[in-house]
Structures are given as C-alpha cells and as structure tokens.
PDB file of C-alpha atoms and ligand atoms in Angstrom:
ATOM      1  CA  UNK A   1       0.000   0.000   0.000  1.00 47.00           C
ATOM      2  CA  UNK A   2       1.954   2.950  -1.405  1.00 55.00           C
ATOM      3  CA  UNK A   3       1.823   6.041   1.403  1.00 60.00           C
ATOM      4  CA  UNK A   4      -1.766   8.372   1.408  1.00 83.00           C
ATOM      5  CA  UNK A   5       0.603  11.753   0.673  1.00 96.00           C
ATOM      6  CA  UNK A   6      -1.390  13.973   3.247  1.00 98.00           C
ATOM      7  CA  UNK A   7      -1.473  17.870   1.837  1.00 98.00           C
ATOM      8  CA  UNK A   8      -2.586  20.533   4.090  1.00 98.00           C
ATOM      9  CA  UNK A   9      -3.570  24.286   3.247  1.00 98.00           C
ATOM     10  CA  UNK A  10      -5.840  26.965   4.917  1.00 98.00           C
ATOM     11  CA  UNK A  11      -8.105  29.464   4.161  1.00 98.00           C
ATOM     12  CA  UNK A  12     -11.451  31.535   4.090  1.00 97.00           C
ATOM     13  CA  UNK A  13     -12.483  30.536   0.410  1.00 97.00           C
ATOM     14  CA  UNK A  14     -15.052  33.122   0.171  1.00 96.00           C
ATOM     15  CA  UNK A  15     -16.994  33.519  -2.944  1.00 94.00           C
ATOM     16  CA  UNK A  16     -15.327  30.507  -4.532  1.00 94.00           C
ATOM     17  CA  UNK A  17     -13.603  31.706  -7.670  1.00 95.00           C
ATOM     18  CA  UNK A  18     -11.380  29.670 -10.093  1.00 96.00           C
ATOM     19  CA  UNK A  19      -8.497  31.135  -8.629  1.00 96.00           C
ATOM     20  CA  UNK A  20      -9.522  29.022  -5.351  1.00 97.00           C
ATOM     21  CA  UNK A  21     -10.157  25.908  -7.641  1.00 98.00           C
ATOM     22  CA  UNK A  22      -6.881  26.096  -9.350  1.00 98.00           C
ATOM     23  CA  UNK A  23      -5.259  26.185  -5.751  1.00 98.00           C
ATOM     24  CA  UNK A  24      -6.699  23.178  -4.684  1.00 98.00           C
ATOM     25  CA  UNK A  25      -6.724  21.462  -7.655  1.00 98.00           C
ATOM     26  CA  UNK A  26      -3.117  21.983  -7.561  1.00 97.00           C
ATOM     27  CA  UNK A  27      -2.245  21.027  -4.258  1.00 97.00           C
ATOM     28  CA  UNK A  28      -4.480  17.771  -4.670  1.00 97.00           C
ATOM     29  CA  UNK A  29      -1.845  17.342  -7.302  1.00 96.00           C
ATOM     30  CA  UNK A  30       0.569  17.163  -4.847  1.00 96.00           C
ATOM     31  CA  UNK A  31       0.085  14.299  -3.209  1.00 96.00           C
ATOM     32  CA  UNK A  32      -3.668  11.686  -2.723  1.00 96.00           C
ATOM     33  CA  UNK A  33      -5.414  13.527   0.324  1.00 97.00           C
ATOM     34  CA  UNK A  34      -5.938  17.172   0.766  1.00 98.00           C
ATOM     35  CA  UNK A  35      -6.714  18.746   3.866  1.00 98.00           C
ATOM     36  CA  UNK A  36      -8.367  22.825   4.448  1.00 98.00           C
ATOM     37  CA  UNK A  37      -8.145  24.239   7.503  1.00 98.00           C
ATOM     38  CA  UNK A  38     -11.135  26.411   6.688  1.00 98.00           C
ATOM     39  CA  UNK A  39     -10.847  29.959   8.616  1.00 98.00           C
ATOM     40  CA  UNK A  40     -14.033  30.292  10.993  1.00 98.00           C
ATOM     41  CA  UNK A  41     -15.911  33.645  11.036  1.00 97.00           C
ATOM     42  CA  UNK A  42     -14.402  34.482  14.364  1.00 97.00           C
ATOM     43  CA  UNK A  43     -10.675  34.032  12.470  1.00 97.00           C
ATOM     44  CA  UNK A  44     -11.493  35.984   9.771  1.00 96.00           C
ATOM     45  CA  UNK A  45     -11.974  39.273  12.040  1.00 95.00           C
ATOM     46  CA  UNK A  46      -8.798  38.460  13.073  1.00 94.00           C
ATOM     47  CA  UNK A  47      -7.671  38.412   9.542  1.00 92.00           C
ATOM     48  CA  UNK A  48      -9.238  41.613   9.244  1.00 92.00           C
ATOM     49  CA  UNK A  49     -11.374  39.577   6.531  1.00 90.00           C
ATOM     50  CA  UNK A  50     -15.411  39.273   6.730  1.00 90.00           C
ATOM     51  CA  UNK A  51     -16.783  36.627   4.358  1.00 93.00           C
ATOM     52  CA  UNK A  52     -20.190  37.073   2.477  1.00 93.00           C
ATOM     53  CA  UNK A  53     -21.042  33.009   3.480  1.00 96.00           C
ATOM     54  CA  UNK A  54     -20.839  32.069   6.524  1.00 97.00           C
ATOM     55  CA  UNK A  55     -18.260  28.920   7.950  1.00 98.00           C
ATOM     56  CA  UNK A  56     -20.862  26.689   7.633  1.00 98.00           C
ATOM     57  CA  UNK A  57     -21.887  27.596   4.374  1.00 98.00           C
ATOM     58  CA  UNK A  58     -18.433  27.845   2.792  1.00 98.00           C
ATOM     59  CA  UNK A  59     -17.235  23.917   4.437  1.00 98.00           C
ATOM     60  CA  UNK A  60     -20.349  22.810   2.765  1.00 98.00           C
ATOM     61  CA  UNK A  61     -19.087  24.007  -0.302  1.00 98.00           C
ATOM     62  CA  UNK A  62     -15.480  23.523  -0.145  1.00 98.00           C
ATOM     63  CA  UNK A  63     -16.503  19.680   0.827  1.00 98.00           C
ATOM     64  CA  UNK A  64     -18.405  19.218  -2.469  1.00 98.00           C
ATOM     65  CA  UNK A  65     -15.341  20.193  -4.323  1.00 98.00           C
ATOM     66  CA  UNK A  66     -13.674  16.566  -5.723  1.00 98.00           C
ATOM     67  CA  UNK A  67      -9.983  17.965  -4.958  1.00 98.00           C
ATOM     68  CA  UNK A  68     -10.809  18.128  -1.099  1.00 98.00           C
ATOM     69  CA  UNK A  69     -10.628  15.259   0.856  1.00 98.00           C
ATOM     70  CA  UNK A  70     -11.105  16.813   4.874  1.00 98.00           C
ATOM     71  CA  UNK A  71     -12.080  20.408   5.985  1.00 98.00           C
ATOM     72  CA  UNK A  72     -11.587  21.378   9.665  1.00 98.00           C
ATOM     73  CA  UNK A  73     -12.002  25.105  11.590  1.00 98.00           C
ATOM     74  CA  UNK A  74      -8.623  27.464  11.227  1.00 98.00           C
ATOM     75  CA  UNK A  75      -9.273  29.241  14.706  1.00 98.00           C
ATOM     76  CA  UNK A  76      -5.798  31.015  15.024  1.00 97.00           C
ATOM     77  CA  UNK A  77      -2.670  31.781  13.123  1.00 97.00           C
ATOM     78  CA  UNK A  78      -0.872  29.069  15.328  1.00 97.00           C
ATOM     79  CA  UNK A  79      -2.230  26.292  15.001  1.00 98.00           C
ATOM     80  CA  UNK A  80      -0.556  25.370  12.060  1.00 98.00           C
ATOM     81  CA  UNK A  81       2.252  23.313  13.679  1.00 98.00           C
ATOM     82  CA  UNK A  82       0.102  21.301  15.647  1.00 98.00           C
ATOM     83  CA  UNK A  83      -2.408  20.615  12.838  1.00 98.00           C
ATOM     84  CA  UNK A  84       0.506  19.362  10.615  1.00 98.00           C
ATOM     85  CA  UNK A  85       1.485  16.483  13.512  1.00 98.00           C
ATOM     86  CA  UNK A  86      -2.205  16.009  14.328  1.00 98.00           C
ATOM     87  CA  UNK A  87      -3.077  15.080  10.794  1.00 98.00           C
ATOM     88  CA  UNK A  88       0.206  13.810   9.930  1.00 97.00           C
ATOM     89  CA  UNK A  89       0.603  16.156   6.796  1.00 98.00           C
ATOM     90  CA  UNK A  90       3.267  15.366   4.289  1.00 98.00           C
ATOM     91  CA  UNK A  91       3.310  19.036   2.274  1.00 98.00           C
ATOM     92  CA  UNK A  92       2.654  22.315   3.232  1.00 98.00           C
ATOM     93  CA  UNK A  93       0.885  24.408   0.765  1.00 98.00           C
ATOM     94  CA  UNK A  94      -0.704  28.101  -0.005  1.00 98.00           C
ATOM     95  CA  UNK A  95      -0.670  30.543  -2.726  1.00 98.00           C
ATOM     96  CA  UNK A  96       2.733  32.082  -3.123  1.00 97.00           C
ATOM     97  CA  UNK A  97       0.702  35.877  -2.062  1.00 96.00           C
ATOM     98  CA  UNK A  98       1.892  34.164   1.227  1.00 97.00           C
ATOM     99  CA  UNK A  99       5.587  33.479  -0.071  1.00 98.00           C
ATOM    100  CA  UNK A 100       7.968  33.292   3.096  1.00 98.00           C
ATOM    101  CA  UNK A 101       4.973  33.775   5.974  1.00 98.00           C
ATOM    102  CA  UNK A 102       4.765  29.879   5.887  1.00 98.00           C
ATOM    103  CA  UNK A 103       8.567  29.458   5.704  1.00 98.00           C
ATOM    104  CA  UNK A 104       8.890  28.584   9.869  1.00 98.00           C
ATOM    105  CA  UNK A 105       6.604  25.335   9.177  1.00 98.00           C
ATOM    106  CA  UNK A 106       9.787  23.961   7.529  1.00 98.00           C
ATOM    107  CA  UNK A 107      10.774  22.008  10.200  1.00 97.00           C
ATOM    108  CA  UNK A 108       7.522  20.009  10.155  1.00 97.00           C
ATOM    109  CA  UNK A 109       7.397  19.220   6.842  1.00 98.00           C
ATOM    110  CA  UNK A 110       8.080  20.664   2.870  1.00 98.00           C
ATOM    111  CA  UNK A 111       6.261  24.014   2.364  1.00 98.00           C
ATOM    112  CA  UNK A 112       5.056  24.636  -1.290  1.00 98.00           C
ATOM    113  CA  UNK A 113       4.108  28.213  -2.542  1.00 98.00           C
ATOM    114  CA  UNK A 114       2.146  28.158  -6.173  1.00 98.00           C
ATOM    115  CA  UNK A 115       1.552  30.443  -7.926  1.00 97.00           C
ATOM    116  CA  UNK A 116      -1.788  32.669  -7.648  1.00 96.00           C
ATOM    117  CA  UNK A 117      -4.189  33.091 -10.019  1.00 96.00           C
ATOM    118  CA  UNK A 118      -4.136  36.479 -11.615  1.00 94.00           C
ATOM    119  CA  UNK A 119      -7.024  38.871 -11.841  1.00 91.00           C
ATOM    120  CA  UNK A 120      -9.344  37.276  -9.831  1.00 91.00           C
ATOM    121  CA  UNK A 121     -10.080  37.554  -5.855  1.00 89.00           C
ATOM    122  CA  UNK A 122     -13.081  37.594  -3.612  1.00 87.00           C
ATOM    123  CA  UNK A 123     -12.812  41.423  -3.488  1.00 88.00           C
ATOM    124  CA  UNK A 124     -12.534  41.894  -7.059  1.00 90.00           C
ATOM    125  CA  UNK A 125     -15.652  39.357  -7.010  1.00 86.00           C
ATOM    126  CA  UNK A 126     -17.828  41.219  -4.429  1.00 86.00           C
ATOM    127  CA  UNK A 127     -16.494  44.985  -6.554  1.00 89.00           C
ATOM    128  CA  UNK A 128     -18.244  43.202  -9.849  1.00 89.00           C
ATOM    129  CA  UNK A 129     -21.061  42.042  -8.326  1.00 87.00           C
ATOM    130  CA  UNK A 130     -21.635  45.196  -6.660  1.00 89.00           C
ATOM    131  CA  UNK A 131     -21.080  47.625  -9.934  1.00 90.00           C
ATOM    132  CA  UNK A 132     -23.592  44.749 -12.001  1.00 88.00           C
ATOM    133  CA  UNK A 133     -26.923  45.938 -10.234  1.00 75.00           C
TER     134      UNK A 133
HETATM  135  N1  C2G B 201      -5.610  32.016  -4.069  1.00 94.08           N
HETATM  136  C1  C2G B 201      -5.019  31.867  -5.323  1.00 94.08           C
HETATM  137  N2  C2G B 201      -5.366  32.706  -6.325  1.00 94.08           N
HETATM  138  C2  C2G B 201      -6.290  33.679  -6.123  1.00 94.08           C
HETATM  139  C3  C2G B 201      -6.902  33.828  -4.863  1.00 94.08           C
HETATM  140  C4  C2G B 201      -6.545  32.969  -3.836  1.00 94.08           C
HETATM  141  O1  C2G B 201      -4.162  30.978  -5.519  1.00 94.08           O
HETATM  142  N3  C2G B 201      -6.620  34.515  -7.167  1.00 94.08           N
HETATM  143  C5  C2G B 201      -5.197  31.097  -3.002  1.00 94.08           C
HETATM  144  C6  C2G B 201      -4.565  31.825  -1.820  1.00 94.08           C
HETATM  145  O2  C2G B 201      -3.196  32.083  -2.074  1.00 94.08           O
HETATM  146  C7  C2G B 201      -4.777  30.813  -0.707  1.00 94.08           C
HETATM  147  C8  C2G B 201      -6.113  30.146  -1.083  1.00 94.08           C
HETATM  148  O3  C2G B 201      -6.334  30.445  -2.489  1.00 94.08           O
HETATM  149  O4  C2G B 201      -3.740  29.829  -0.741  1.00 94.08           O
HETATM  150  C9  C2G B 201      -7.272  30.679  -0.284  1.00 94.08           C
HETATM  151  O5  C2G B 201      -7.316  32.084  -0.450  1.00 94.08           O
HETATM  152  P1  C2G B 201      -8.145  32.954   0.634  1.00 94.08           P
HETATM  153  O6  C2G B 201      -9.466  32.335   0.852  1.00 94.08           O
HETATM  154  O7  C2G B 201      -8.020  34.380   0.243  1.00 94.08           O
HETATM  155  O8  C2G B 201      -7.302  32.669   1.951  1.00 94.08           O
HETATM  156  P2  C2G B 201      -6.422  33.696   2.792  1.00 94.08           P
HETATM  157  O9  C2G B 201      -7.257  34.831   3.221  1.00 94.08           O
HETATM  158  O10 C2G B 201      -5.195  33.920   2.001  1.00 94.08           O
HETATM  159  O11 C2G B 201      -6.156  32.836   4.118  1.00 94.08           O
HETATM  160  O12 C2G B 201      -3.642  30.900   7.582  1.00 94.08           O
HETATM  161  C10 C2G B 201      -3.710  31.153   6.196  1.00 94.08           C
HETATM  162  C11 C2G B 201      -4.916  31.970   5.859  1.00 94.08           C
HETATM  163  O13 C2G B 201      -6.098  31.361   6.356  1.00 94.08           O
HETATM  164  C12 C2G B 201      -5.010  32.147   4.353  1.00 94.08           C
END
C-alpha cells in the first residue's frame, strides 16, 4: 500500500472563484489527500477579513469540491504546527501571495508556494457584483 501523501492548506475561500479551484486542484496534485483548515468567522476578524457566506456555508461548499478530501475550523494563526502532527501532513501548501509567511513550518514538513491566479479575488468578485446591479 503505497503512502496516502497527506497535503494541508488553509483558508477563508469566500466567494469561490477559479483562482480558489486552481489552488486546490493543484495542491491535490501534490500528493492523494488534501486537507483545508477552513478559517471560521471568528478568524477571519482576526484576519481583518469578513466573508459574504458564513463557515458553515463555505465547508459545505469547499466539501463538495472533488480535490478536497477533509475540511476542519482554522481558529488562530498558530495552530498550524500542531495541525501538521495532528493530521500527519506530508506538504505544506498556499498561494505564493503568502511566499515566506509559511517558511517557519519547515521544520515540520516541505512548504510549497504556487503560484496565484491572476485577476481574480473575492474582493474583485464582491467589486463586480456590486457595480452589475
Ligand atoms: N488564491 C489563489 N489565487 C487567487 C486567490 C486565492 O491561488 N486569485 C489562493 C490563496 O493564495 C490561498 C487560497 O487560495 O492559498 C485561499 O485564499 P483565501 O481564501 O483568500 O485565503 P487567505 O485569506 O489567504 O487565508 O492561515 C492562512 C490563511 O487562512 C489564508
């Protein structure tokens, strides 16, 4: 039985766009099991973020997407380390907007930055959906 490569990522996935979809689709690439650490409501103030759907709505979503494997709550920025031993992940990845934040989680296991999707975000989303009424 060759080893389940475990791949872990976070985020608030708000709005799902492609740029989202190419991120996971990538990092599914990676390895046979990918894990989101989904960023709760609560988080996202932290984050200085506020997302349109709420947790609930965006897990339900992000756990009908084929790439994703397991979602569970990102509560904190440091959990990160602990999540990687508790779920025995094999890569690290994000987009590389976050090239070098993630760099410290090197001594748990290979940290991958791809490369974002251009032109599209959830802001740029909300902006167009705002200026369409
Ligand atoms: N992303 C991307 N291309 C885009 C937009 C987002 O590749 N056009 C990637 C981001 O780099 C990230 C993931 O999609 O890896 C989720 O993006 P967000 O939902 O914006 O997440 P973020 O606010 O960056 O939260 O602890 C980490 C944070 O929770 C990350």
């Amino acid at each position: 039985m060759i080893n389940k490569l475990k791949i872990i990522t976070y985020g608030t996935f708000d709005l799902l766009h492609i740029g989202h979809i190419n991120l996971l689709k990538r990092s599914k690439t990676l390895g046979h099991y990918l894990m989101v650490g989904l960023s709760t409501d609560e988080f996202n103030l932290l984050k200085h973020k506020s997302s349109i759907l709420s947790f609930e709505d965006r897990k339900t979503i992000l756990e009908a997407i084929k790439y994703v494997d397991f979602v569970f709550q990102e509560n904190s920025w440091n959990q990160k380390i602990d999540d990687i031993k508790k779920y025995n992940a094999d890569i690290f990845v994000m987009g590389d907007d976050w090239q070098g934040e993630f760099d410290y989680l090197k001594t748990e296991c290979p940290v991958k930055y791809l490369p974002r999707t251009s032109k599209i975000s959830t802001t740029l989303y909300k902006n167009k959906l705002k200026n369409a009424k």
